[in-house]
Every structure is written in C-alpha cells, then in structure tokens.
Amino acid sequence: MKVDMNKTRRACVIGSGFGGLALAIRLQSAGIETVIVEARDKPGGRAYAWEKDGYTFDAGPTVITDPACLQELWSLTGRDMAADVELMPVMPFYRLNWPDGTNFDYSNDEERLASEIGKLDPRDIAGYAKFLDYSAAVFEEGYRKLGHVPFLDFRSMLKAAPALMRHQAWRSVYSMVSSFVENEKLREALSFHTLLVGGNPMTTSAIYALNHKLEKDGGVWFAKGGTHALVRAMVTHFERMGGTIRLGDPVVEIETLGDNATGVRTASGWRDSFDAVACNGDIVHSYRDLLKESAAARRRAEALQRKSFSPSLFVVHFGVEGVYEDIPHHMILFGPRYKELLADIYDHGLVAGDFSLYLHHPTISDPSLAPPGHSTFYALAPVPHMGKAPIDWDEVGPIYRDRILAEVERRVAPGLRDRIRTCFHYTPVDFQTDLNAHLGSAFSLEPTLTQSAWFRTHNRDDKIANLYFVGAGTHPGAGIPGVVGSAKATAGLMLDDLGR
Ligand SMILES: Cc1cc2nc3c(=O)[nH]c(=O)nc-3n(C[C@H](O)[C@H](O)[C@H](O)COP(=O)(O)OP(=O)(O)OC[C@H]3O[C@@H](n4cnc5c(N)ncnc54)[C@H](O)[C@@H]3O)c2cc1C
C-alpha cells in the first residue's frame, strides 16, 4: 500500500474486549485516529460488570497474569498504569479442593509449594521440578518469542515446527504432566489451567503448559475495584490520548469496495469512513454477519463454522450476608470425576450431574465490592456449547444454579443459601445474545494444535488487505495475556500498513 505520511490515518476497532482496547491504545498512541465501536452499554466484552443491590459482580476474567503485558500499554506514552488502576497480588494463587476434603494451595512460593506437593506425594517433588523446566522452555518459545507474532503464511508455521517437535507439542497437557508426576490430584492441579482458556487438558497441546511458568514468574493479580476497573482504566488511558469510544451501537456492516474495507455502519444509522478496520467481536459473527457483501468472507464464515469451538460456561453470581475469612480469592472445587467429566463437556455434549467449579471470592481481597459485612461470589462450571447440546437453559438454568449453590454450601460455606441476598446466573444463551458468541462459546475457537497459530484466524485478512482481527479467535488465543498479545501482533501489521 502506498501511504501519504502527512495525512491523518483513521482506524475503527469493532468491539471493546481486552484485545480491542489494547489494539486501540496501541494505534492511538502511534498517532492513528482511532474509534472503538462497541455494541454494549459498557466496554470490556467478556469482562463486563454488573452492580446489583450494592454488590459488584465481574462477569468474566478475574485471574490477571503477566501484568507486564498490560503495563506496556501505558509505557507506550511514558505513563504508569498504577496511576489509573491498582493491581493487588493474590496469594495463594488458587486453593484446589477435592471431594475427599484435600486442599492444595498453589502459588509461586517454592517452599510452600514443595510442602503442598509433599502432602500429596513427596516422590513428586522431583517430578514437579522437571515439569517446571519443561513449562519454562515452552513459555520461552510459545509466549515470549511467538505470543505476539502474526502467523500470516504457512512458512511462519514451518519455522515454528522444529520447536513444536522438540517440545512434543502433539501430546496433551495432561499427558505431559503425567510423564513428570504420578499423583492424580497433582496431575489435575498442574493441567486444569487450559480450561481457563477453553481447552480440554486431555487434548490441548502440551505447549499450553506454559501457563504454569507465566504465573510463576508474573504472579496472579486482581484489580482493585474488580476487573472492570482495569477495563475502565484502559478506556481512560485511550481517551486521554484523544481516542473515541462509541458505546451501545452495534456495527451491522463493514463496508467494502472490491478488496478494501472502506468504513462501518451501525444499528443506529451512524456511519464513518476509515483507512483500516479491525474486528474484536466474534470471528464467525464478523465474517458471516458484518461482511455480507464479500463472497470470500462468506466462504471464510462457512469454513470457520466447521471448526471446533470451546465450551461455554454457566456462571452463578451471588451476594451474601456475612464475611468468609476461610475462603480464599480463587478456589477450584474438583468433582469426583476429571477425565470423564471433561469428555461429557467436550465430546458428549452432556450437562452432567456432577461438576468441577471455579469459585471466585473477590471481597476477600477487596471488601468494597459488597456492602460492609457482606461478600460477593461467583461460581462457574464449564458446560457444552450450544452446538453440542440442545439444552433449554430457561428450564435447566434454575435447577443447575440450585445444584451449584448446594455444592458450594456443602463443600466450603455452611449455611450459605440462607444468607444469599441477591443471585442471578449467566448461561450459554447469554453469551450468544450479549456478545454474538458463536454457539455461545466462552472462549472462541478451541485451542487445539490444529487450530493454533497459522491455523487460527489471521490477524490480517487474506483477501481484504485493510481488514484485521484481534482477540480470542486469533493467535495466540483466549485469556487476557493472549488477547493482549494478539493486539500487539495486529497493531504491528496495521502500523506497518498505515506507514507508522
Ligand atoms: C466467565 C469467564 C471467566 C474468564 N476468566 C479468565 C481469567 O480469569 N483470566 C483470563 O486471563 N481470562 C479469562 N477469561 C477469558 C478472557 O476473558 C477472554 O479470553 C478475553 O477477555 C476475550 O477478549 P477479546 O478481546 O477476545 O474480546 P471479548 O471480551 O470477546 O469482547 C468482544 C467485544 O466485541 C463486541 N462486539 C461483538 N459484536 C459486535 C458488533 N457487531 N458491533 C460492536 N461490537 C461488537 C462485544 O460486545 C464485546 O464487547 C474468562 C472468560 C470468561 C467468559
């Protein structure tokens, strides 16, 4: 593309998830006049938030890892993120709990972690050290070197192939973990992380074991005021640089002329012209619904719909009278089954009678998220996406909610249900309705080896040269560090193309 360096370049980012916001900040800080257009009334995408009856509920991400990737967005203009939002360390990172009452506190404190492993099986302490070496090696390769590099052609994939072979990327995280440690509970503790980005530990590439090193080095953090406070800080930072955000107005069309995107049109009738357009919304929605005039986009949408999508989630939010000093910030309540439950969710499309839960208890870190003397929680269970299981969530939702609350009460919070003062739940249908998420998937494309890197949606469209993608459906994938890395990859391409 031939570029007039003196002309102001304008870009539109459709969607204000973490990926969209990070991309918009990078573009605006480089002097590109950037407009974010967001369908919902608040920014953040999956990181939406609700205020109900005095309680603050984050809708999505709660575990913040690699804070440096966020700080970098402020450093672009010499600012300090801490002036806009405070990140607080969380310790332990997680408490893992099994039905037999075993607790395992997981953190990067080596002595404490060794003692926790020793309680499960002292013979696994040496195996854990070897697993950590493996995790460090894949972290270096998969995250530090390749986590923010766009895979636009197959050659880039071939270049990565020797490293993938060396690290046995064809094996699953669970299989790799099992080659280092024997204890079944420890195998679950070291492999469940892939679920946080939509991957089945039994099939997700062992490369994703990098998360262990990511957390070990960077820690686990929580934003004071909740994750949405971090979203708001990103918006403040973006607007202070002169960026514009337009909320509550879904884009209905990306206008094209030949193989060029020329502008966007929204539901309210607003339209504007841009030199470049980037989609942060769902990839199937973007290709199928926003680019109706492009035959290539329609073909792409069809191809995407044949791919495998991550499961959805069922999330129960509840505000409770009382303070729970014994419940740490993040808990995983494993169910009686691990492999079999994962097969029910990923393969059989079953909402099983048992579940593994993630329990979020933010008021233990930040009591301001509930009225004095009260607590805020959410409990989350992975469930099949809507393409796997035709479930009537209006009917099943209240039953499933009650079972989850009963399990939380039985396992960690006696008397809980009598003390609940507000409660609501979020189902796969809500993911589809609120976020245009294909099949209600919570994490977009499943992170399998054959859907990673070049096999994922490219950060720049192959046909429409000034159309870009950012977020969970692109490389490297879901999770805050993933989508912030994708923003770096996409921004690099856009700034090159726009002559910055
Ligand atoms: C319940 C839950 C818990 C999670 N926990 C964690 C965690 O603890 N740690 C972690 O790192 N990750 C976590 N994740 C994953 C992480 O939240 C996501 O991968 C990440 O936030 C996705 O960001 P994104 O940039 O892809 O955009 P999204 O968050 O998907 O946002 C896309 C935006 O595009 C907008 N949009 C869509 N269509 C249009 C349109 N036509 N016009 C305008 N706007 C449109 C949507 O409204 C939305 O705001 C969690 C996810 C969920 C659902």
Coordinates of C-alpha atoms and ligand atoms in Angstrom, one line a residue:
M1 CA 0.0 0.0 0.0
K2 CA 1.3 3.5 -0.9
V3 CA 0.9 5.8 2.1
D4 CA 0.8 9.6 2.4
M5 CA 2.8 10.1 5.6
N6 CA 1.3 13.6 6.2
K7 CA -2.3 12.5 6.1
T8 CA -4.1 11.6 9.4
R9 CA -4.9 7.9 9.3
R10 CA -8.1 6.7 10.8
A11 CA -8.9 3.2 12.2
C12 CA -12.0 1.6 13.6
V13 CA -11.9 -1.1 16.2
I14 CA -15.2 -3.1 16.4
G15 CA -15.6 -4.3 20.0
S16 CA -14.0 -3.2 23.3
G17 CA -12.9 -6.5 24.8
F18 CA -9.3 -6.6 26.3
G19 CA -8.0 -7.3 22.8
G20 CA -9.9 -4.4 21.1
L21 CA -8.9 -2.0 23.9
A22 CA -5.2 -3.0 23.8
L23 CA -5.2 -2.6 20.0
A24 CA -6.9 0.8 20.1
I25 CA -4.4 2.0 22.7
R26 CA -1.5 0.9 20.5
L27 CA -3.0 2.6 17.4
Q28 CA -3.9 5.8 19.1
S29 CA -0.5 6.1 20.8
A30 CA 1.1 5.8 17.4
G31 CA -0.9 8.7 16.1
I32 CA -3.7 6.8 14.3
E33 CA -7.0 8.5 14.9
T34 CA -8.9 5.5 16.4
V35 CA -12.6 5.0 17.1
I36 CA -13.9 2.0 19.1
V37 CA -17.4 1.0 18.3
E38 CA -19.0 -1.2 21.0
A39 CA -22.4 -2.9 20.8
R40 CA -23.0 -3.0 24.6
D41 CA -23.6 -0.1 27.0
K42 CA -20.3 -0.8 28.8
P43 CA -16.8 -1.6 27.5
G44 CA -14.9 -4.8 28.4
G45 CA -16.7 -7.6 26.4
R46 CA -16.4 -10.8 28.5
A47 CA -15.0 -8.5 31.2
Y48 CA -18.4 -6.8 31.6
A49 CA -19.6 -6.0 35.2
W50 CA -22.9 -5.6 37.0
E51 CA -23.9 -3.6 40.1
K52 CA -26.8 -5.2 41.9
D53 CA -28.2 -4.4 45.4
G54 CA -24.9 -2.9 46.5
Y55 CA -22.7 -5.8 45.2
T56 CA -20.3 -5.5 42.3
F57 CA -20.0 -8.6 40.0
D58 CA -17.3 -9.1 37.4
A59 CA -18.8 -11.1 34.5
G60 CA -15.7 -12.8 33.3
P61 CA -11.9 -12.7 33.9
T62 CA -10.7 -12.5 37.4
V63 CA -7.2 -14.0 37.3
I64 CA -4.8 -11.4 36.0
T65 CA -1.5 -12.9 34.9
D66 CA 1.5 -11.2 33.2
P67 CA 0.7 -7.7 34.4
A68 CA 3.7 -6.5 32.4
C69 CA 1.8 -7.0 29.1
L70 CA -0.8 -4.5 30.4
Q71 CA 1.8 -2.1 31.9
E72 CA 3.4 -2.0 28.4
L73 CA 0.2 -0.3 27.1
W74 CA 0.8 2.6 29.4
S75 CA 4.6 2.7 28.8
L76 CA 3.9 3.4 25.1
T77 CA 3.3 7.0 26.1
G78 CA 5.6 7.1 29.2
R79 CA 2.7 6.7 31.7
D80 CA 2.4 4.4 34.7
M81 CA -0.6 2.1 34.8
A82 CA -0.6 2.3 38.6
A83 CA -1.9 5.9 38.3
D84 CA -5.1 4.7 36.7
V85 CA -5.6 1.3 38.4
E86 CA -4.1 -0.6 41.3
L87 CA -3.2 -4.3 40.8
M88 CA -3.1 -6.3 44.0
P89 CA -1.2 -9.6 44.4
V90 CA -3.3 -12.6 45.2
M91 CA -1.9 -15.3 47.5
P92 CA -2.3 -18.3 47.3
F93 CA -2.9 -18.1 43.5
Y94 CA -5.6 -20.8 43.9
R95 CA -6.8 -23.3 46.6
L96 CA -7.7 -26.6 44.9
N97 CA -10.1 -28.7 46.8
W98 CA -11.3 -32.3 46.2
P99 CA -14.5 -34.1 47.4
D100 CA -12.5 -36.1 50.0
G101 CA -11.6 -32.7 51.7
T102 CA -8.0 -32.5 50.4
N103 CA -6.8 -28.9 49.9
F104 CA -3.8 -27.9 47.8
D105 CA -2.6 -24.2 47.9
Y106 CA -1.0 -23.4 44.7
S107 CA 1.4 -20.4 44.4
N108 CA 4.9 -19.4 43.3
D109 CA 6.3 -19.6 46.8
E110 CA 8.7 -22.5 46.2
E111 CA 9.0 -23.7 49.8
R112 CA 5.2 -23.6 50.4
L113 CA 4.5 -25.3 47.1
A114 CA 7.1 -28.1 47.8
S115 CA 5.4 -28.7 51.1
E116 CA 1.9 -28.8 49.5
I117 CA 3.2 -31.3 46.9
G118 CA 4.9 -33.3 49.6
K119 CA 1.5 -33.6 51.4
L120 CA 0.1 -35.2 48.2
D121 CA 3.1 -37.4 47.4
P122 CA 6.7 -36.5 48.4
R123 CA 8.1 -38.5 45.5
D124 CA 6.5 -36.0 43.1
I125 CA 8.6 -33.1 44.3
A126 CA 11.4 -34.0 41.9
G127 CA 9.0 -34.6 39.1
Y128 CA 7.4 -31.2 39.6
A129 CA 10.9 -29.6 39.3
K130 CA 11.3 -31.3 35.9
F131 CA 7.8 -30.2 34.8
L132 CA 8.7 -26.6 35.8
D133 CA 11.8 -26.8 33.5
Y134 CA 9.5 -28.1 30.7
S135 CA 7.0 -25.3 31.3
A136 CA 9.8 -22.7 31.3
A137 CA 11.1 -23.9 27.9
V138 CA 7.6 -23.8 26.3
F139 CA 6.9 -20.4 27.9
E140 CA 10.1 -19.0 26.3
E141 CA 9.2 -20.4 22.9
G142 CA 5.4 -20.2 22.8
Y143 CA 4.8 -17.0 24.8
R144 CA 7.9 -14.8 24.8
K145 CA 9.0 -15.5 21.2
L146 CA 5.8 -16.3 19.4
G147 CA 2.9 -15.0 21.6
H148 CA 2.7 -11.6 19.8
V149 CA 3.9 -12.6 16.3
P150 CA 1.3 -12.8 13.5
F151 CA 1.2 -16.1 11.6
L152 CA 0.1 -14.9 8.2
D153 CA 1.6 -17.6 6.0
F154 CA 2.4 -21.3 6.2
R155 CA 6.1 -20.5 6.2
S156 CA 5.9 -18.9 9.6
M157 CA 4.3 -22.1 10.8
L158 CA 7.1 -24.2 9.3
K159 CA 9.6 -22.0 11.1
A160 CA 8.0 -22.8 14.4
A161 CA 7.7 -26.6 13.6
P162 CA 11.2 -27.7 15.0
A163 CA 10.4 -26.1 18.4
L164 CA 7.0 -27.7 18.4
M165 CA 8.5 -31.1 17.7
R166 CA 11.2 -30.6 20.3
H167 CA 8.6 -29.8 23.0
Q168 CA 6.4 -32.7 21.9
A169 CA 3.5 -30.3 21.1
W170 CA 1.4 -33.2 19.7
R171 CA 1.0 -34.5 23.3
S172 CA -1.7 -33.2 25.6
V173 CA -1.0 -31.1 28.7
Y174 CA -2.4 -33.9 30.9
S175 CA -0.2 -36.5 29.2
M176 CA 2.9 -34.3 29.5
V177 CA 2.2 -33.5 33.2
S178 CA 1.6 -37.2 33.8
S179 CA 5.0 -38.0 32.4
F180 CA 6.5 -35.9 35.3
V181 CA 4.3 -36.6 38.3
E182 CA 2.3 -39.7 39.5
N183 CA -0.2 -38.4 41.9
E184 CA -3.6 -38.0 40.3
K185 CA -4.6 -34.9 42.3
L186 CA -1.3 -33.2 41.3
R187 CA -1.9 -34.1 37.7
E188 CA -5.2 -32.3 37.9
A189 CA -3.6 -29.4 39.7
L190 CA -1.0 -28.9 37.0
S191 CA -3.3 -29.4 34.0
F192 CA -6.6 -27.7 34.8
H193 CA -5.3 -24.3 33.6
T194 CA -6.2 -24.9 29.9
L195 CA -9.8 -24.8 31.0
L196 CA -9.3 -21.1 31.8
V197 CA -8.7 -20.5 28.0
G198 CA -11.3 -23.0 26.8
G199 CA -9.0 -26.1 26.3
N200 CA -9.6 -29.6 27.4
P201 CA -6.5 -30.7 29.4
M202 CA -6.8 -34.1 27.7
T203 CA -6.4 -32.8 24.2
T204 CA -4.9 -29.3 24.4
S205 CA -1.3 -29.2 23.2
A206 CA 1.3 -29.5 25.9
I207 CA 2.6 -26.1 24.7
Y208 CA -0.2 -24.6 26.9
A209 CA 1.7 -25.9 29.9
L210 CA 3.5 -22.5 29.5
N211 CA 0.8 -21.0 31.8
H212 CA 2.5 -22.5 34.8
K213 CA 5.7 -20.6 34.2
L214 CA 3.7 -17.5 33.2
E215 CA 2.0 -17.5 36.6
K216 CA 5.2 -18.4 38.5
D217 CA 7.1 -15.5 37.0
G218 CA 4.4 -12.9 36.8
G219 CA 2.2 -13.8 39.7
V220 CA -1.6 -13.7 40.0
W221 CA -3.2 -10.3 40.4
F222 CA -6.6 -8.7 41.0
A223 CA -7.6 -5.2 40.1
K224 CA -8.8 -3.0 43.0
G225 CA -12.4 -2.3 42.2
G226 CA -12.7 -5.5 40.2
T227 CA -11.5 -6.5 36.7
H228 CA -13.9 -3.9 35.2
A229 CA -11.8 -1.2 37.0
L230 CA -8.9 -2.3 34.8
V231 CA -11.2 -2.0 31.7
R232 CA -12.2 1.5 32.7
A233 CA -8.6 2.4 33.3
M234 CA -7.8 1.2 29.7
V235 CA -10.6 3.4 28.4
T236 CA -9.4 6.4 30.4
H237 CA -5.9 5.9 29.0
F238 CA -7.2 5.6 25.4
E239 CA -9.5 8.7 25.7
R240 CA -6.8 10.8 27.3
M241 CA -4.7 10.2 24.2
G242 CA -7.6 11.5 22.0
G243 CA -9.3 8.2 21.1
T244 CA -13.0 7.9 20.8
I245 CA -15.3 5.2 22.1
R246 CA -18.9 4.8 20.9
L247 CA -20.9 2.6 23.2
G248 CA -24.3 0.9 22.8
D249 CA -24.3 0.9 19.0
P250 CA -23.6 -2.5 17.3
V251 CA -21.9 -2.4 13.9
V252 CA -24.2 -4.0 11.4
E253 CA -21.9 -3.8 8.3
I254 CA -18.3 -3.4 7.4
E255 CA -18.5 -1.6 4.1
T256 CA -16.2 -2.8 1.4
L257 CA -15.2 -1.7 -2.1
G258 CA -13.5 -4.5 -4.1
D259 CA -10.9 -5.9 -1.7
N260 CA -10.9 -2.9 0.6
A261 CA -12.8 -2.1 3.8
T262 CA -14.0 1.4 3.5
G263 CA -16.0 2.1 6.6
V264 CA -18.5 0.8 9.1
R265 CA -22.3 1.3 9.6
T266 CA -24.1 0.8 12.9
A267 CA -27.6 -0.2 14.0
S268 CA -28.4 3.5 14.8
G269 CA -27.6 4.5 11.3
W270 CA -24.2 6.1 12.2
R271 CA -21.5 5.5 9.6
D272 CA -18.0 6.6 9.1
S273 CA -15.1 6.0 6.7
F274 CA -11.8 4.5 7.8
D275 CA -8.4 3.6 6.4
A276 CA -8.4 0.4 8.3
V277 CA -11.0 -1.7 10.2
A278 CA -10.2 -4.2 13.0
C279 CA -12.7 -6.7 14.4
N280 CA -12.6 -7.7 18.0
G281 CA -16.0 -9.3 18.0
D282 CA -16.7 -13.0 17.5
I283 CA -14.9 -14.2 14.3
V284 CA -17.9 -16.1 12.9
H285 CA -20.2 -13.1 13.6
S286 CA -17.7 -10.7 11.9
Y287 CA -17.3 -12.8 8.7
R288 CA -20.9 -14.0 8.5
D289 CA -22.9 -11.0 9.6
L290 CA -20.8 -7.9 9.1
L291 CA -19.3 -8.7 5.7
K292 CA -22.4 -10.0 3.8
E293 CA -21.3 -8.3 0.5
S294 CA -18.0 -10.2 0.3
A295 CA -18.1 -13.7 -1.2
A296 CA -14.7 -14.5 0.3
A297 CA -15.9 -13.6 3.7
R298 CA -19.0 -15.8 3.4
R299 CA -16.7 -18.7 2.4
R300 CA -14.5 -17.9 5.4
A301 CA -17.5 -17.9 7.7
E302 CA -18.6 -21.3 6.4
A303 CA -15.1 -22.7 6.9
L304 CA -14.9 -21.3 10.5
Q305 CA -18.3 -22.9 11.4
R306 CA -16.8 -26.3 10.6
K307 CA -14.1 -25.8 13.2
S308 CA -14.2 -26.9 16.8
F309 CA -15.3 -24.2 19.3
S310 CA -14.5 -24.1 23.1
P311 CA -17.3 -25.0 25.5
S312 CA -19.5 -22.4 27.2
L313 CA -19.8 -21.6 30.8
F314 CA -22.6 -21.5 33.4
V315 CA -21.9 -18.8 35.9
V316 CA -23.9 -18.2 39.2
H317 CA -23.4 -14.7 40.8
F318 CA -24.4 -14.3 44.4
G319 CA -24.2 -11.6 47.1
V320 CA -24.2 -12.9 50.6
E321 CA -24.6 -11.5 54.1
G322 CA -21.5 -12.3 56.1
V323 CA -17.8 -12.5 55.7
Y324 CA -15.9 -15.7 54.7
E325 CA -12.4 -15.4 56.0
D326 CA -11.6 -19.1 55.3
I327 CA -12.5 -18.9 51.6
P328 CA -9.5 -17.6 49.5
H329 CA -9.9 -15.4 46.5
H330 CA -9.7 -18.3 43.9
M331 CA -10.8 -21.9 44.5
I332 CA -11.2 -24.8 42.3
L333 CA -13.7 -27.4 43.6
F334 CA -12.9 -30.5 41.7
G335 CA -15.7 -33.0 41.3
P336 CA -15.5 -36.8 41.7
R337 CA -14.6 -37.3 38.0
Y338 CA -12.0 -35.4 35.9
K339 CA -11.3 -37.1 32.6
E340 CA -14.9 -38.4 32.3
L341 CA -16.4 -35.1 33.2
L342 CA -14.2 -33.4 30.5
A343 CA -15.4 -36.0 28.0
D344 CA -19.0 -35.2 28.9
I345 CA -18.5 -31.5 28.3
Y346 CA -16.2 -31.6 25.2
D347 CA -17.3 -34.8 23.5
H348 CA -20.7 -36.0 24.6
G349 CA -22.4 -32.6 25.0
L350 CA -23.8 -33.6 28.4
V351 CA -24.6 -31.4 31.3
A352 CA -23.6 -34.0 33.9
G353 CA -25.0 -34.3 37.5
D354 CA -21.5 -33.7 38.9
F355 CA -19.3 -30.7 38.1
S356 CA -15.9 -29.1 38.7
L357 CA -16.4 -25.5 39.9
Y358 CA -14.2 -22.3 39.9
L359 CA -15.3 -20.2 42.9
H360 CA -14.5 -16.5 42.8
H361 CA -14.5 -14.6 46.1
P362 CA -13.3 -11.1 45.3
T363 CA -14.4 -9.5 48.6
I364 CA -11.6 -11.3 50.4
S365 CA -9.1 -9.1 48.5
D366 CA -11.4 -6.0 48.1
P367 CA -14.3 -5.7 50.6
S368 CA -15.5 -2.6 48.7
L369 CA -17.2 -4.9 46.2
A370 CA -20.0 -5.6 48.7
P371 CA -21.8 -3.7 51.4
P372 CA -20.0 -3.7 54.8
G373 CA -20.2 -7.2 56.4
H374 CA -21.3 -8.8 53.1
S375 CA -19.5 -10.8 50.4
T376 CA -19.6 -11.2 46.6
F377 CA -19.0 -14.5 44.8
Y378 CA -19.4 -16.2 41.5
A379 CA -19.3 -20.0 40.9
L380 CA -18.6 -21.1 37.3
A381 CA -19.0 -24.5 35.7
P382 CA -17.8 -25.4 32.1
V383 CA -20.8 -26.7 30.1
P384 CA -21.1 -27.8 26.4
H385 CA -21.6 -25.1 23.9
M386 CA -25.0 -24.8 22.1
G387 CA -23.9 -26.7 19.0
K388 CA -23.0 -29.8 21.2
A389 CA -26.1 -29.8 23.4
P390 CA -29.6 -28.5 22.6
I391 CA -30.4 -27.6 26.2
D392 CA -33.3 -25.4 27.2
W393 CA -31.4 -23.1 29.6
D394 CA -34.6 -21.4 30.7
E395 CA -35.7 -24.7 32.2
V396 CA -32.3 -26.2 33.2
G397 CA -30.7 -23.0 34.4
P398 CA -32.5 -22.6 37.7
I399 CA -32.1 -26.3 38.5
Y400 CA -28.3 -26.2 37.7
R401 CA -28.0 -23.0 39.7
D402 CA -29.5 -24.6 42.8
R403 CA -27.3 -27.6 42.5
I404 CA -24.2 -25.5 42.2
L405 CA -25.1 -23.4 45.3
A406 CA -25.8 -26.6 47.2
E407 CA -22.4 -27.9 46.3
V408 CA -20.6 -24.7 47.3
E409 CA -22.5 -24.7 50.6
R410 CA -21.7 -28.4 51.3
R411 CA -18.0 -28.1 50.4
V412 CA -16.9 -24.7 51.8
A413 CA -19.7 -22.4 53.0
P414 CA -22.1 -24.0 55.6
G415 CA -25.5 -22.1 55.7
L416 CA -24.7 -20.2 52.5
R417 CA -28.1 -20.4 50.9
D418 CA -30.0 -18.8 53.8
R419 CA -27.6 -15.8 53.6
I420 CA -27.9 -15.1 49.9
R421 CA -29.3 -11.6 49.4
T422 CA -29.0 -11.4 45.6
C423 CA -28.5 -14.0 42.9
F424 CA -28.6 -14.4 39.2
H425 CA -27.0 -16.7 36.6
Y426 CA -25.5 -16.4 33.1
T427 CA -25.9 -19.2 30.5
P428 CA -24.6 -20.1 27.0
V429 CA -27.6 -18.3 25.6
D430 CA -26.5 -15.1 27.3
F431 CA -23.0 -15.4 25.7
Q432 CA -24.7 -15.7 22.3
T433 CA -27.2 -12.9 22.9
D434 CA -24.9 -10.4 24.6
L435 CA -21.7 -11.0 22.8
N436 CA -22.7 -12.5 19.5
A437 CA -20.6 -15.5 20.6
H438 CA -20.9 -18.3 18.0
L439 CA -22.7 -21.3 19.7
G440 CA -22.4 -19.4 23.0
S441 CA -18.7 -20.4 23.2
A442 CA -17.0 -18.7 26.1
F443 CA -13.5 -18.7 24.5
S444 CA -14.0 -18.9 20.7
L445 CA -12.0 -21.5 18.8
E446 CA -10.9 -24.5 20.9
P447 CA -7.1 -24.2 21.5
T448 CA -6.0 -27.4 19.8
L449 CA -2.7 -27.7 17.9
T450 CA -4.6 -27.8 14.6
Q451 CA -6.4 -24.6 15.4
S452 CA -3.4 -22.7 16.7
A453 CA -1.0 -20.1 15.2
W454 CA -1.4 -20.1 11.4
F455 CA -4.4 -22.4 11.7
R456 CA -6.3 -19.7 13.7
T457 CA -8.0 -16.6 12.2
H458 CA -5.2 -14.5 10.8
N459 CA -4.5 -11.1 12.3
R460 CA -4.9 -9.6 8.8
D461 CA -7.5 -10.9 6.4
D462 CA -6.0 -12.8 3.4
K463 CA -8.2 -11.1 0.9
I464 CA -9.3 -7.7 2.3
A465 CA -6.0 -6.0 2.8
N466 CA -7.0 -3.4 5.4
L467 CA -9.3 -5.7 7.5
Y468 CA -7.7 -7.0 10.7
F469 CA -8.7 -9.3 13.6
V470 CA -7.8 -9.2 17.3
G471 CA -8.9 -11.2 20.3
A472 CA -9.6 -14.7 21.4
G473 CA -10.3 -16.1 17.9
T474 CA -6.9 -15.1 16.6
H475 CA -3.3 -16.1 17.5
P476 CA -2.4 -16.8 20.3
G477 CA -5.9 -17.2 21.7
A478 CA -8.1 -16.6 24.7
G479 CA -7.2 -15.2 28.1
I480 CA -6.1 -11.7 28.9
P481 CA -2.4 -12.2 28.1
G482 CA -3.4 -14.0 24.9
V483 CA -5.7 -11.3 23.5
V484 CA -3.3 -8.5 24.6
G485 CA -0.6 -10.4 22.7
S486 CA -2.9 -10.6 19.7
A487 CA -3.3 -6.9 19.9
K488 CA 0.4 -6.4 19.7
A489 CA 0.6 -8.7 16.6
T490 CA -2.3 -6.9 14.9
A491 CA -1.0 -3.4 15.8
G492 CA 2.4 -4.2 14.3
L493 CA 0.7 -5.1 11.0
M494 CA -1.6 -2.2 11.0
L495 CA 1.1 0.4 11.8
D496 CA 3.3 -1.0 9.1
D497 CA 0.4 -0.9 6.6
L498 CA -0.6 2.6 7.6
G499 CA 3.0 3.8 7.3
R500 CA 3.6 4.4 11.1
Ligands
LIG1 C1 -16.5 -16.2 32.8 C2 -15.1 -16.1 32.2 C3 -14.0 -16.1 33.0 C4 -12.7 -15.9 32.5 N1 -11.7 -15.9 33.4 C5 -10.5 -15.5 32.9 C6 -9.4 -15.2 33.8 O1 -9.6 -15.3 35.0 N2 -8.2 -14.8 33.3 C7 -8.0 -14.6 31.9 O2 -6.9 -14.2 31.5 N3 -9.0 -14.9 31.0 C8 -10.2 -15.3 31.5 N4 -11.3 -15.5 30.6 C9 -11.0 -15.3 29.2 C10 -11.0 -13.9 28.8 O3 -11.9 -13.2 29.5 C11 -11.3 -13.7 27.3 O4 -10.5 -14.6 26.5 C12 -11.0 -12.3 26.8 O5 -11.5 -11.3 27.8 C13 -11.6 -12.1 25.5 O6 -11.2 -10.8 25.0 P1 -11.5 -10.4 23.5 O7 -10.5 -9.3 23.2 O8 -11.4 -11.6 22.6 O9 -12.9 -9.7 23.4 P2 -14.3 -10.0 24.0 O10 -14.3 -10.0 25.5 O11 -14.9 -11.2 23.4 O12 -15.1 -8.7 23.5 C14 -15.6 -8.6 22.2 C15 -16.4 -7.3 22.2 O13 -16.9 -7.2 20.8 C16 -18.2 -6.6 20.9 N5 -19.0 -6.9 19.7 C17 -19.3 -8.1 19.2 N6 -20.0 -7.9 18.0 C18 -20.1 -6.5 17.8 C19 -20.6 -5.7 16.8 N7 -21.3 -6.2 15.8 N8 -20.5 -4.3 17.0 C20 -19.8 -3.8 18.0 N9 -19.3 -4.5 19.0 C21 -19.4 -5.9 18.9 C22 -18.8 -7.4 22.1 O14 -19.9 -6.7 22.6 C23 -17.6 -7.4 23.1 O15 -17.6 -6.2 23.9 C24 -12.6 -15.7 31.1 C25 -13.7 -15.7 30.2 C26 -15.0 -15.9 30.8 C27 -16.1 -15.9 29.8

